[in-house]
Amino acid sequence: MFAAPSAKGTVPFGDYRTWYRVTGELDSGNPPLIVAHGGPGSTHDYLLALTALAEQGWPIVHYDQLGNGGSTHLPERGADFWTVDLFLDELDNLLQQLDIADDYVFFGQSWGGMLGAEHAVRQPAGLRGLIIADSPASMPIWRAEALRLRGELPPETQSALNHHEAAGTFDSPEYQQAMFAYYQRFVCRVDPVPPELATTFIALAGDPTVYRTMNGPNDFHVIGTLSDWSVVDRLPAVEAPTLLISGRYDEATPATVQPFHDGIPDVRWEIFEESSHMPHLEEPELFLDVMGDFLGSLG
């Protein structure tokens, strides 16, 4: 279904290992596109559709961030370990280990886009372009918008969510069913769930350490260490040309994306009219066209 990797393996990251997958050839002439998944705590699987860009001559580097997928799992680690700086250091290390730090493009989806913004405000010399897909610039705005979106759900669904959140019974089947109703509207509107997304959901359920520590039990009840995160005031420091992507029905609502558009000097914003949080799965052909146009514009 997806292009076969030209290379895959792990690189050392201190005492740990980061798993990666390359599609295409890193020395093909175009800067590689490094792909960062969401979560925090998801896996690369649901973003494998981006391998199609290798057919256009863009090498693609997927990786699993520490704590998930093929990278080192550390379920015993607490909140003081799982920090934004940890994942920034992991990204820098991966770029160096793959010898692409001097010339690359960064794509981040959801949390991956938040990570990309944090990376870009530090003005890395090799960052040729930045794509922030379905990401908030501020978690307080995200939390407020999630509360508004919950209000669009049926009353009985809202009641189930409120009841189990008050009780802390997040693993209740009733709560899980209500959570899925939210996800069907605002996360991925494809039915049935695409298999690559199901693979990521299964992996996340198998080791939720990072996700539950930094985010919370789900996308709309954010009670983890990222709950007050914001990059809004630092966005003018982003020097790289930037593409913003979001869906019309995205849980990353226009209000959550707007600060990126307002703050980043060289930016364009593409809203996918038939998508929620995953335009790469919901409108794949248009998504690849938009990505190809942006990558081609980088010169």
PDB file of C-alpha atoms in Angstrom:
ATOM      1  CA  MET A   1       0.000   0.000   0.000  1.00  0.00           C
ATOM      2  CA  PHE A   2       2.838   2.370   0.839  1.00  0.00           C
ATOM      3  CA  ALA A   3       6.215   2.769  -0.806  1.00  0.00           C
ATOM      4  CA  ALA A   4       8.812   0.399   0.601  1.00  0.00           C
ATOM      5  CA  PRO A   5      11.523   1.988   2.740  1.00  0.00           C
ATOM      6  CA  SER A   6      14.978   2.450   1.300  1.00  0.00           C
ATOM      7  CA  ALA A   7      16.399   2.286   4.826  1.00  0.00           C
ATOM      8  CA  LYS A   8      15.199   1.852   8.369  1.00  0.00           C
ATOM      9  CA  GLY A   9      16.739   1.212  11.741  1.00  0.00           C
ATOM     10  CA  THR A  10      17.528   3.012  14.973  1.00  0.00           C
ATOM     11  CA  VAL A  11      20.028   5.663  15.991  1.00  0.00           C
ATOM     12  CA  PRO A  12      21.431   6.153  19.487  1.00  0.00           C
ATOM     13  CA  PHE A  13      19.961   8.952  21.569  1.00  0.00           C
ATOM     14  CA  GLY A  14      21.920   8.984  24.803  1.00  0.00           C
ATOM     15  CA  ASP A  15      21.109   5.682  26.515  1.00  0.00           C
ATOM     16  CA  TYR A  16      18.097   5.157  24.251  1.00  0.00           C
ATOM     17  CA  ARG A  17      17.262   4.450  20.605  1.00  0.00           C
ATOM     18  CA  THR A  18      15.147   6.385  18.101  1.00  0.00           C
ATOM     19  CA  TRP A  19      13.540   4.364  15.302  1.00  0.00           C
ATOM     20  CA  TYR A  20      13.423   5.821  11.784  1.00  0.00           C
ATOM     21  CA  ARG A  21      12.285   4.900   8.264  1.00  0.00           C
ATOM     22  CA  VAL A  22      13.558   6.505   5.033  1.00  0.00           C
ATOM     23  CA  THR A  23      11.624   6.438   1.753  1.00  0.00           C
ATOM     24  CA  GLY A  24      13.672   7.526  -1.251  1.00  0.00           C
ATOM     25  CA  GLU A  25      17.343   8.482  -1.247  1.00  0.00           C
ATOM     26  CA  LEU A  26      18.667  11.098   1.146  1.00  0.00           C
ATOM     27  CA  ASP A  27      21.234  12.232  -1.416  1.00  0.00           C
ATOM     28  CA  SER A  28      18.716  12.643  -4.262  1.00  0.00           C
ATOM     29  CA  GLY A  29      19.210  16.408  -4.523  1.00  0.00           C
ATOM     30  CA  ASN A  30      16.049  17.618  -2.791  1.00  0.00           C
ATOM     31  CA  PRO A  31      16.089  18.272   0.942  1.00  0.00           C
ATOM     32  CA  PRO A  32      14.515  15.396   2.892  1.00  0.00           C
ATOM     33  CA  LEU A  33      11.155  15.869   4.565  1.00  0.00           C
ATOM     34  CA  ILE A  34      11.285  14.770   8.182  1.00  0.00           C
ATOM     35  CA  VAL A  35       7.851  13.744   9.483  1.00  0.00           C
ATOM     36  CA  ALA A  36       6.913  14.120  13.150  1.00  0.00           C
ATOM     37  CA  HIS A  37       3.803  12.378  14.455  1.00  0.00           C
ATOM     38  CA  GLY A  38       1.264  13.622  16.941  1.00  0.00           C
ATOM     39  CA  GLY A  39       0.343  12.665  20.454  1.00  0.00           C
ATOM     40  CA  PRO A  40       2.656  13.210  22.162  1.00  0.00           C
ATOM     41  CA  GLY A  41       2.948   9.461  22.224  1.00  0.00           C
ATOM     42  CA  SER A  42       1.545   8.318  18.890  1.00  0.00           C
ATOM     43  CA  THR A  43       3.540   6.519  16.187  1.00  0.00           C
ATOM     44  CA  HIS A  44       4.539   7.210  12.591  1.00  0.00           C
ATOM     45  CA  ASP A  45       2.111   4.669  11.084  1.00  0.00           C
ATOM     46  CA  TYR A  46      -0.860   6.968  10.451  1.00  0.00           C
ATOM     47  CA  LEU A  47       1.389   9.334   8.453  1.00  0.00           C
ATOM     48  CA  LEU A  48       2.740   6.751   6.010  1.00  0.00           C
ATOM     49  CA  ALA A  49       0.681   8.288   3.195  1.00  0.00           C
ATOM     50  CA  LEU A  50       3.395  10.945   2.983  1.00  0.00           C
ATOM     51  CA  THR A  51       5.681   8.335   1.430  1.00  0.00           C
ATOM     52  CA  ALA A  52       3.896   9.139  -1.853  1.00  0.00           C
ATOM     53  CA  LEU A  53       5.898  12.376  -1.958  1.00  0.00           C
ATOM     54  CA  ALA A  54       9.025  10.301  -2.569  1.00  0.00           C
ATOM     55  CA  GLU A  55       7.638   9.675  -6.060  1.00  0.00           C
ATOM     56  CA  GLN A  56       7.977  13.422  -6.633  1.00  0.00           C
ATOM     57  CA  GLY A  57      11.640  13.267  -5.632  1.00  0.00           C
ATOM     58  CA  TRP A  58      11.384  14.253  -1.977  1.00  0.00           C
ATOM     59  CA  PRO A  59      13.091  11.812   0.433  1.00  0.00           C
ATOM     60  CA  ILE A  60      10.816  11.147   3.416  1.00  0.00           C
ATOM     61  CA  VAL A  61      12.038  10.405   6.941  1.00  0.00           C
ATOM     62  CA  HIS A  62       9.475   9.048   9.389  1.00  0.00           C
ATOM     63  CA  TYR A  63      10.440   8.392  12.989  1.00  0.00           C
ATOM     64  CA  ASP A  64       8.864   7.208  16.216  1.00  0.00           C
ATOM     65  CA  GLN A  65       9.487   9.581  19.060  1.00  0.00           C
ATOM     66  CA  LEU A  66      10.979   8.243  22.274  1.00  0.00           C
ATOM     67  CA  GLY A  67       8.536   6.215  24.338  1.00  0.00           C
ATOM     68  CA  ASN A  68       6.548   4.753  21.473  1.00  0.00           C
ATOM     69  CA  GLY A  69       6.580   2.530  18.403  1.00  0.00           C
ATOM     70  CA  GLY A  70       9.989   1.183  17.492  1.00  0.00           C
ATOM     71  CA  SER A  71      11.870   3.583  19.772  1.00  0.00           C
ATOM     72  CA  THR A  72      12.818   2.902  23.383  1.00  0.00           C
ATOM     73  CA  HIS A  73       9.833   2.596  25.726  1.00  0.00           C
ATOM     74  CA  LEU A  74      10.189   3.983  29.237  1.00  0.00           C
ATOM     75  CA  PRO A  75       6.896   3.376  31.069  1.00  0.00           C
ATOM     76  CA  GLU A  76       8.543   3.907  34.446  1.00  0.00           C
ATOM     77  CA  ARG A  77       9.511   7.505  33.704  1.00  0.00           C
ATOM     78  CA  GLY A  78       7.540  10.355  35.258  1.00  0.00           C
ATOM     79  CA  ALA A  79       6.462  13.810  34.186  1.00  0.00           C
ATOM     80  CA  ASP A  80       9.853  15.386  34.887  1.00  0.00           C
ATOM     81  CA  PHE A  81      11.370  13.223  32.123  1.00  0.00           C
ATOM     82  CA  TRP A  82       8.782  13.785  29.365  1.00  0.00           C
ATOM     83  CA  THR A  83       9.407  17.386  28.343  1.00  0.00           C
ATOM     84  CA  VAL A  84       9.318  19.453  25.150  1.00  0.00           C
ATOM     85  CA  ASP A  85      13.081  19.882  25.432  1.00  0.00           C
ATOM     86  CA  LEU A  86      13.547  16.100  25.456  1.00  0.00           C
ATOM     87  CA  PHE A  87      11.808  15.764  22.102  1.00  0.00           C
ATOM     88  CA  LEU A  88      13.623  18.770  20.665  1.00  0.00           C
ATOM     89  CA  ASP A  89      16.921  17.158  21.662  1.00  0.00           C
ATOM     90  CA  GLU A  90      15.804  13.879  20.098  1.00  0.00           C
ATOM     91  CA  LEU A  91      14.949  15.644  16.844  1.00  0.00           C
ATOM     92  CA  ASP A  92      18.295  17.460  16.736  1.00  0.00           C
ATOM     93  CA  ASN A  93      20.080  14.191  17.414  1.00  0.00           C
ATOM     94  CA  LEU A  94      18.212  12.385  14.630  1.00  0.00           C
ATOM     95  CA  LEU A  95      19.050  15.118  12.129  1.00  0.00           C
ATOM     96  CA  GLN A  96      22.715  14.851  13.056  1.00  0.00           C
ATOM     97  CA  GLN A  97      22.775  11.049  13.049  1.00  0.00           C
ATOM     98  CA  LEU A  98      21.230  10.918   9.570  1.00  0.00           C
ATOM     99  CA  ASP A  99      23.551  13.713   8.374  1.00  0.00           C
ATOM    100  CA  ILE A 100      20.694  15.910   7.154  1.00  0.00           C
ATOM    101  CA  ALA A 101      20.892  18.771   9.669  1.00  0.00           C
ATOM    102  CA  ASP A 102      22.286  21.154   7.047  1.00  0.00           C
ATOM    103  CA  ASP A 103      19.331  20.939   4.643  1.00  0.00           C
ATOM    104  CA  TYR A 104      15.857  19.576   5.432  1.00  0.00           C
ATOM    105  CA  VAL A 105      12.145  20.392   5.547  1.00  0.00           C
ATOM    106  CA  PHE A 106      10.062  19.634   8.636  1.00  0.00           C
ATOM    107  CA  PHE A 107       6.471  18.347   8.644  1.00  0.00           C
ATOM    108  CA  GLY A 108       4.671  18.003  11.962  1.00  0.00           C
ATOM    109  CA  GLN A 109       1.093  16.836  12.489  1.00  0.00           C
ATOM    110  CA  SER A 110      -0.847  17.857  15.630  1.00  0.00           C
ATOM    111  CA  TRP A 111       1.703  17.621  18.487  1.00  0.00           C
ATOM    112  CA  GLY A 112       4.334  17.169  15.769  1.00  0.00           C
ATOM    113  CA  GLY A 113       3.493  20.655  14.489  1.00  0.00           C
ATOM    114  CA  MET A 114       3.826  22.072  17.986  1.00  0.00           C
ATOM    115  CA  LEU A 115       7.247  20.432  18.153  1.00  0.00           C
ATOM    116  CA  GLY A 116       8.059  21.872  14.720  1.00  0.00           C
ATOM    117  CA  ALA A 117       7.174  25.376  15.868  1.00  0.00           C
ATOM    118  CA  GLU A 118       9.376  24.985  18.942  1.00  0.00           C
ATOM    119  CA  HIS A 119      12.173  23.767  16.668  1.00  0.00           C
ATOM    120  CA  ALA A 120      11.724  26.604  14.171  1.00  0.00           C
ATOM    121  CA  VAL A 121      11.713  29.464  16.691  1.00  0.00           C
ATOM    122  CA  ARG A 122      15.264  28.405  17.566  1.00  0.00           C
ATOM    123  CA  GLN A 123      16.203  29.247  13.947  1.00  0.00           C
ATOM    124  CA  PRO A 124      18.110  26.073  13.000  1.00  0.00           C
ATOM    125  CA  ALA A 125      20.403  26.875  10.089  1.00  0.00           C
ATOM    126  CA  GLY A 126      19.399  23.881   7.950  1.00  0.00           C
ATOM    127  CA  LEU A 127      15.617  24.275   8.135  1.00  0.00           C
ATOM    128  CA  ARG A 128      14.534  24.998   4.552  1.00  0.00           C
ATOM    129  CA  GLY A 129      10.766  24.940   5.141  1.00  0.00           C
ATOM    130  CA  LEU A 130       8.151  24.156   7.809  1.00  0.00           C
ATOM    131  CA  ILE A 131       4.728  22.500   7.539  1.00  0.00           C
ATOM    132  CA  ILE A 132       2.483  22.718  10.597  1.00  0.00           C
ATOM    133  CA  ALA A 133      -0.525  20.445  10.108  1.00  0.00           C
ATOM    134  CA  ASP A 134      -3.600  20.449  12.372  1.00  0.00           C
ATOM    135  CA  SER A 135      -1.730  21.973  15.301  1.00  0.00           C
ATOM    136  CA  PRO A 136      -2.543  24.553  17.969  1.00  0.00           C
ATOM    137  CA  ALA A 137      -0.227  27.433  18.793  1.00  0.00           C
ATOM    138  CA  SER A 138      -1.629  27.521  22.327  1.00  0.00           C
ATOM    139  CA  MET A 139      -3.027  24.733  24.471  1.00  0.00           C
ATOM    140  CA  PRO A 140      -5.222  27.102  26.520  1.00  0.00           C
ATOM    141  CA  ILE A 141      -6.914  28.069  23.229  1.00  0.00           C
ATOM    142  CA  TRP A 142      -7.127  24.376  22.269  1.00  0.00           C
ATOM    143  CA  ARG A 143      -8.784  23.507  25.582  1.00  0.00           C
ATOM    144  CA  ALA A 144     -11.330  26.306  25.206  1.00  0.00           C
ATOM    145  CA  GLU A 145     -12.140  25.215  21.658  1.00  0.00           C
ATOM    146  CA  ALA A 146     -12.433  21.555  22.696  1.00  0.00           C
ATOM    147  CA  LEU A 147     -15.015  22.577  25.275  1.00  0.00           C
ATOM    148  CA  ARG A 148     -16.945  24.410  22.549  1.00  0.00           C
ATOM    149  CA  LEU A 149     -16.765  21.422  20.178  1.00  0.00           C
ATOM    150  CA  ARG A 150     -18.012  19.100  22.910  1.00  0.00           C
ATOM    151  CA  GLY A 151     -21.101  21.265  23.044  1.00  0.00           C
ATOM    152  CA  GLU A 152     -21.948  20.118  19.505  1.00  0.00           C
ATOM    153  CA  LEU A 153     -22.229  16.486  20.598  1.00  0.00           C
ATOM    154  CA  PRO A 154     -25.579  14.935  21.562  1.00  0.00           C
ATOM    155  CA  PRO A 155     -26.599  15.719  25.172  1.00  0.00           C
ATOM    156  CA  GLU A 156     -26.305  12.078  26.270  1.00  0.00           C
ATOM    157  CA  THR A 157     -22.748  11.925  24.899  1.00  0.00           C
ATOM    158  CA  GLN A 158     -21.807  15.105  26.733  1.00  0.00           C
ATOM    159  CA  SER A 159     -23.334  13.726  29.920  1.00  0.00           C
ATOM    160  CA  ALA A 160     -21.304  10.511  29.675  1.00  0.00           C
ATOM    161  CA  LEU A 161     -18.095  12.471  29.153  1.00  0.00           C
ATOM    162  CA  ASN A 162     -18.773  14.762  32.109  1.00  0.00           C
ATOM    163  CA  HIS A 163     -19.746  11.893  34.410  1.00  0.00           C
ATOM    164  CA  HIS A 164     -16.670   9.778  33.773  1.00  0.00           C
ATOM    165  CA  GLU A 165     -14.255  12.717  33.802  1.00  0.00           C
ATOM    166  CA  ALA A 166     -15.558  13.723  37.231  1.00  0.00           C
ATOM    167  CA  ALA A 167     -15.157  10.130  38.410  1.00  0.00           C
ATOM    168  CA  GLY A 168     -11.792   9.596  36.705  1.00  0.00           C
ATOM    169  CA  THR A 169     -13.133   6.460  35.006  1.00  0.00           C
ATOM    170  CA  PHE A 170     -11.532   7.124  31.645  1.00  0.00           C
ATOM    171  CA  ASP A 171     -11.289   3.439  30.724  1.00  0.00           C
ATOM    172  CA  SER A 172     -15.030   2.896  31.067  1.00  0.00           C
ATOM    173  CA  PRO A 173     -16.580   1.472  27.863  1.00  0.00           C
ATOM    174  CA  GLU A 174     -19.238   4.200  28.022  1.00  0.00           C
ATOM    175  CA  TYR A 175     -16.558   6.887  28.175  1.00  0.00           C
ATOM    176  CA  GLN A 176     -14.584   5.273  25.359  1.00  0.00           C
ATOM    177  CA  GLN A 177     -17.701   5.172  23.182  1.00  0.00           C
ATOM    178  CA  ALA A 178     -18.425   8.846  23.865  1.00  0.00           C
ATOM    179  CA  MET A 179     -14.792   9.712  23.125  1.00  0.00           C
ATOM    180  CA  PHE A 180     -15.024   7.900  19.788  1.00  0.00           C
ATOM    181  CA  ALA A 181     -18.093   9.974  18.888  1.00  0.00           C
ATOM    182  CA  TYR A 182     -15.959  13.107  19.303  1.00  0.00           C
ATOM    183  CA  TYR A 183     -13.142  11.611  17.271  1.00  0.00           C
ATOM    184  CA  GLN A 184     -15.502  10.657  14.436  1.00  0.00           C
ATOM    185  CA  ARG A 185     -16.519  14.309  14.087  1.00  0.00           C
ATOM    186  CA  PHE A 186     -13.328  16.185  14.763  1.00  0.00           C
ATOM    187  CA  VAL A 187     -10.347  13.811  14.376  1.00  0.00           C
ATOM    188  CA  CYS A 188     -10.950  11.558  11.351  1.00  0.00           C
ATOM    189  CA  ARG A 189     -14.216  11.468   9.429  1.00  0.00           C
ATOM    190  CA  VAL A 190     -13.233   8.455   7.292  1.00  0.00           C
ATOM    191  CA  ASP A 191     -15.410   5.419   8.048  1.00  0.00           C
ATOM    192  CA  PRO A 192     -14.177   2.795   8.665  1.00  0.00           C
ATOM    193  CA  VAL A 193     -11.025   4.025  10.380  1.00  0.00           C
ATOM    194  CA  PRO A 194      -8.065   3.699   7.970  1.00  0.00           C
ATOM    195  CA  PRO A 195      -5.885   0.717   8.923  1.00  0.00           C
ATOM    196  CA  GLU A 196      -2.739   2.823   9.393  1.00  0.00           C
ATOM    197  CA  LEU A 197      -4.610   5.034  11.865  1.00  0.00           C
ATOM    198  CA  ALA A 198      -5.953   1.965  13.652  1.00  0.00           C
ATOM    199  CA  THR A 199      -2.362   0.713  13.974  1.00  0.00           C
ATOM    200  CA  THR A 200      -1.372   3.964  15.670  1.00  0.00           C
ATOM    201  CA  PHE A 201      -4.385   3.825  18.008  1.00  0.00           C
ATOM    202  CA  ILE A 202      -3.482   0.260  19.002  1.00  0.00           C
ATOM    203  CA  ALA A 203       0.137   1.238  19.680  1.00  0.00           C
ATOM    204  CA  LEU A 204      -0.972   4.241  21.722  1.00  0.00           C
ATOM    205  CA  ALA A 205      -3.273   2.070  23.824  1.00  0.00           C
ATOM    206  CA  GLY A 206      -0.447  -0.417  24.338  1.00  0.00           C
ATOM    207  CA  ASP A 207       1.817   2.183  25.927  1.00  0.00           C
ATOM    208  CA  PRO A 208       0.006   5.434  26.805  1.00  0.00           C
ATOM    209  CA  THR A 209       2.804   6.690  29.082  1.00  0.00           C
ATOM    210  CA  VAL A 210       3.805   9.755  27.069  1.00  0.00           C
ATOM    211  CA  TYR A 211       0.305  10.669  25.929  1.00  0.00           C
ATOM    212  CA  ARG A 212      -1.313  10.477  29.340  1.00  0.00           C
ATOM    213  CA  THR A 213       1.577  12.284  31.015  1.00  0.00           C
ATOM    214  CA  MET A 214       1.861  15.206  28.612  1.00  0.00           C
ATOM    215  CA  ASN A 215      -1.685  15.415  27.223  1.00  0.00           C
ATOM    216  CA  GLY A 216      -4.234  13.439  29.231  1.00  0.00           C
ATOM    217  CA  PRO A 217      -6.745  10.644  28.582  1.00  0.00           C
ATOM    218  CA  ASN A 218      -7.764  11.999  25.161  1.00  0.00           C
ATOM    219  CA  ASP A 219      -7.496  14.975  22.809  1.00  0.00           C
ATOM    220  CA  PHE A 220     -10.270  17.027  24.421  1.00  0.00           C
ATOM    221  CA  HIS A 221      -9.616  16.486  28.141  1.00  0.00           C
ATOM    222  CA  VAL A 222      -6.127  17.939  28.410  1.00  0.00           C
ATOM    223  CA  ILE A 223      -4.901  17.643  31.990  1.00  0.00           C
ATOM    224  CA  GLY A 224      -1.247  16.755  31.354  1.00  0.00           C
ATOM    225  CA  THR A 225       1.947  18.784  31.484  1.00  0.00           C
ATOM    226  CA  LEU A 226       1.248  20.454  28.115  1.00  0.00           C
ATOM    227  CA  SER A 227      -2.030  21.981  29.291  1.00  0.00           C
ATOM    228  CA  ASP A 228      -0.596  25.512  29.522  1.00  0.00           C
ATOM    229  CA  TRP A 229       1.903  25.291  26.650  1.00  0.00           C
ATOM    230  CA  SER A 230       2.045  28.156  24.143  1.00  0.00           C
ATOM    231  CA  VAL A 231       4.434  29.317  21.440  1.00  0.00           C
ATOM    232  CA  VAL A 232       2.382  32.373  20.408  1.00  0.00           C
ATOM    233  CA  ASP A 233       4.722  35.085  21.697  1.00  0.00           C
ATOM    234  CA  ARG A 234       7.767  33.486  20.036  1.00  0.00           C
ATOM    235  CA  LEU A 235       6.396  32.923  16.530  1.00  0.00           C
ATOM    236  CA  PRO A 236       7.913  36.070  14.939  1.00  0.00           C
ATOM    237  CA  ALA A 237      11.299  34.342  15.352  1.00  0.00           C
ATOM    238  CA  VAL A 238      10.377  31.695  12.743  1.00  0.00           C
ATOM    239  CA  GLU A 239      12.464  32.410   9.648  1.00  0.00           C
ATOM    240  CA  ALA A 240      11.537  29.400   7.494  1.00  0.00           C
ATOM    241  CA  PRO A 241       8.760  29.623   4.882  1.00  0.00           C
ATOM    242  CA  THR A 242       5.768  27.965   6.514  1.00  0.00           C
ATOM    243  CA  LEU A 243       2.678  26.122   5.310  1.00  0.00           C
ATOM    244  CA  LEU A 244      -0.269  25.761   7.693  1.00  0.00           C
ATOM    245  CA  ILE A 245      -2.739  22.931   7.102  1.00  0.00           C
ATOM    246  CA  SER A 246      -6.050  22.338   8.843  1.00  0.00           C
ATOM    247  CA  GLY A 247      -9.475  20.884   8.139  1.00  0.00           C
ATOM    248  CA  ARG A 248     -12.814  22.662   8.142  1.00  0.00           C
ATOM    249  CA  TYR A 249     -14.033  20.275  10.877  1.00  0.00           C
ATOM    250  CA  ASP A 250     -10.676  20.011  12.623  1.00  0.00           C
ATOM    251  CA  GLU A 251     -10.335  19.866  16.385  1.00  0.00           C
ATOM    252  CA  ALA A 252      -7.461  22.227  15.612  1.00  0.00           C
ATOM    253  CA  THR A 253     -10.032  24.935  14.901  1.00  0.00           C
ATOM    254  CA  PRO A 254      -9.269  28.211  13.107  1.00  0.00           C
ATOM    255  CA  ALA A 255      -8.916  29.904  16.499  1.00  0.00           C
ATOM    256  CA  THR A 256      -6.118  27.508  17.473  1.00  0.00           C
ATOM    257  CA  VAL A 257      -4.261  27.957  14.156  1.00  0.00           C
ATOM    258  CA  GLN A 258      -4.741  31.714  13.731  1.00  0.00           C
ATOM    259  CA  PRO A 259      -1.781  32.707  15.952  1.00  0.00           C
ATOM    260  CA  PHE A 260       0.562  30.847  13.586  1.00  0.00           C
ATOM    261  CA  HIS A 261      -0.852  32.827  10.672  1.00  0.00           C
ATOM    262  CA  ASP A 262      -0.610  36.102  12.572  1.00  0.00           C
ATOM    263  CA  GLY A 263       2.841  35.554  14.046  1.00  0.00           C
ATOM    264  CA  ILE A 264       4.996  33.767  11.462  1.00  0.00           C
ATOM    265  CA  PRO A 265       6.424  36.243   8.918  1.00  0.00           C
ATOM    266  CA  ASP A 266       6.411  34.012   5.796  1.00  0.00           C
ATOM    267  CA  VAL A 267       3.290  31.861   5.995  1.00  0.00           C
ATOM    268  CA  ARG A 268       0.348  30.535   3.977  1.00  0.00           C
ATOM    269  CA  TRP A 269      -2.689  28.616   5.248  1.00  0.00           C
ATOM    270  CA  GLU A 270      -4.614  25.878   3.436  1.00  0.00           C
ATOM    271  CA  ILE A 271      -7.968  24.791   4.901  1.00  0.00           C
ATOM    272  CA  PHE A 272      -9.307  21.460   3.620  1.00  0.00           C
ATOM    273  CA  GLU A 273     -13.060  21.804   3.279  1.00  0.00           C
ATOM    274  CA  GLU A 274     -13.941  18.097   3.623  1.00  0.00           C
ATOM    275  CA  SER A 275     -11.522  17.203   6.419  1.00  0.00           C
ATOM    276  CA  SER A 276     -11.237  17.221  10.166  1.00  0.00           C
ATOM    277  CA  HIS A 277      -7.900  16.586  11.912  1.00  0.00           C
ATOM    278  CA  MET A 278      -6.298  14.407   9.238  1.00  0.00           C
ATOM    279  CA  PRO A 279      -6.536  15.862   5.721  1.00  0.00           C
ATOM    280  CA  HIS A 280      -3.766  13.502   4.625  1.00  0.00           C
ATOM    281  CA  LEU A 281      -6.272  10.652   5.146  1.00  0.00           C
ATOM    282  CA  GLU A 282      -9.517  12.482   4.428  1.00  0.00           C
ATOM    283  CA  GLU A 283      -8.547  14.350   1.223  1.00  0.00           C
ATOM    284  CA  PRO A 284      -5.342  12.546   0.233  1.00  0.00           C
ATOM    285  CA  GLU A 285      -5.072  13.678  -3.396  1.00  0.00           C
ATOM    286  CA  LEU A 286      -5.559  17.352  -2.589  1.00  0.00           C
ATOM    287  CA  PHE A 287      -3.222  17.008   0.358  1.00  0.00           C
ATOM    288  CA  LEU A 288      -0.423  15.653  -1.830  1.00  0.00           C
ATOM    289  CA  ASP A 289      -1.017  18.409  -4.394  1.00  0.00           C
ATOM    290  CA  VAL A 290      -0.790  21.119  -1.722  1.00  0.00           C
ATOM    291  CA  MET A 291       2.325  19.561  -0.230  1.00  0.00           C
ATOM    292  CA  GLY A 292       3.958  19.183  -3.640  1.00  0.00           C
ATOM    293  CA  ASP A 293       3.259  22.824  -4.524  1.00  0.00           C
ATOM    294  CA  PHE A 294       4.725  24.067  -1.260  1.00  0.00           C
ATOM    295  CA  LEU A 295       7.819  21.879  -1.454  1.00  0.00           C
ATOM    296  CA  GLY A 296       8.366  22.952  -5.037  1.00  0.00           C
ATOM    297  CA  SER A 297       8.181  26.606  -4.010  1.00  0.00           C
ATOM    298  CA  LEU A 298      11.119  26.280  -1.625  1.00  0.00           C
ATOM    299  CA  GLY A 299      13.615  26.470  -4.474  1.00  0.00           C
TER     300      GLY A 299
END
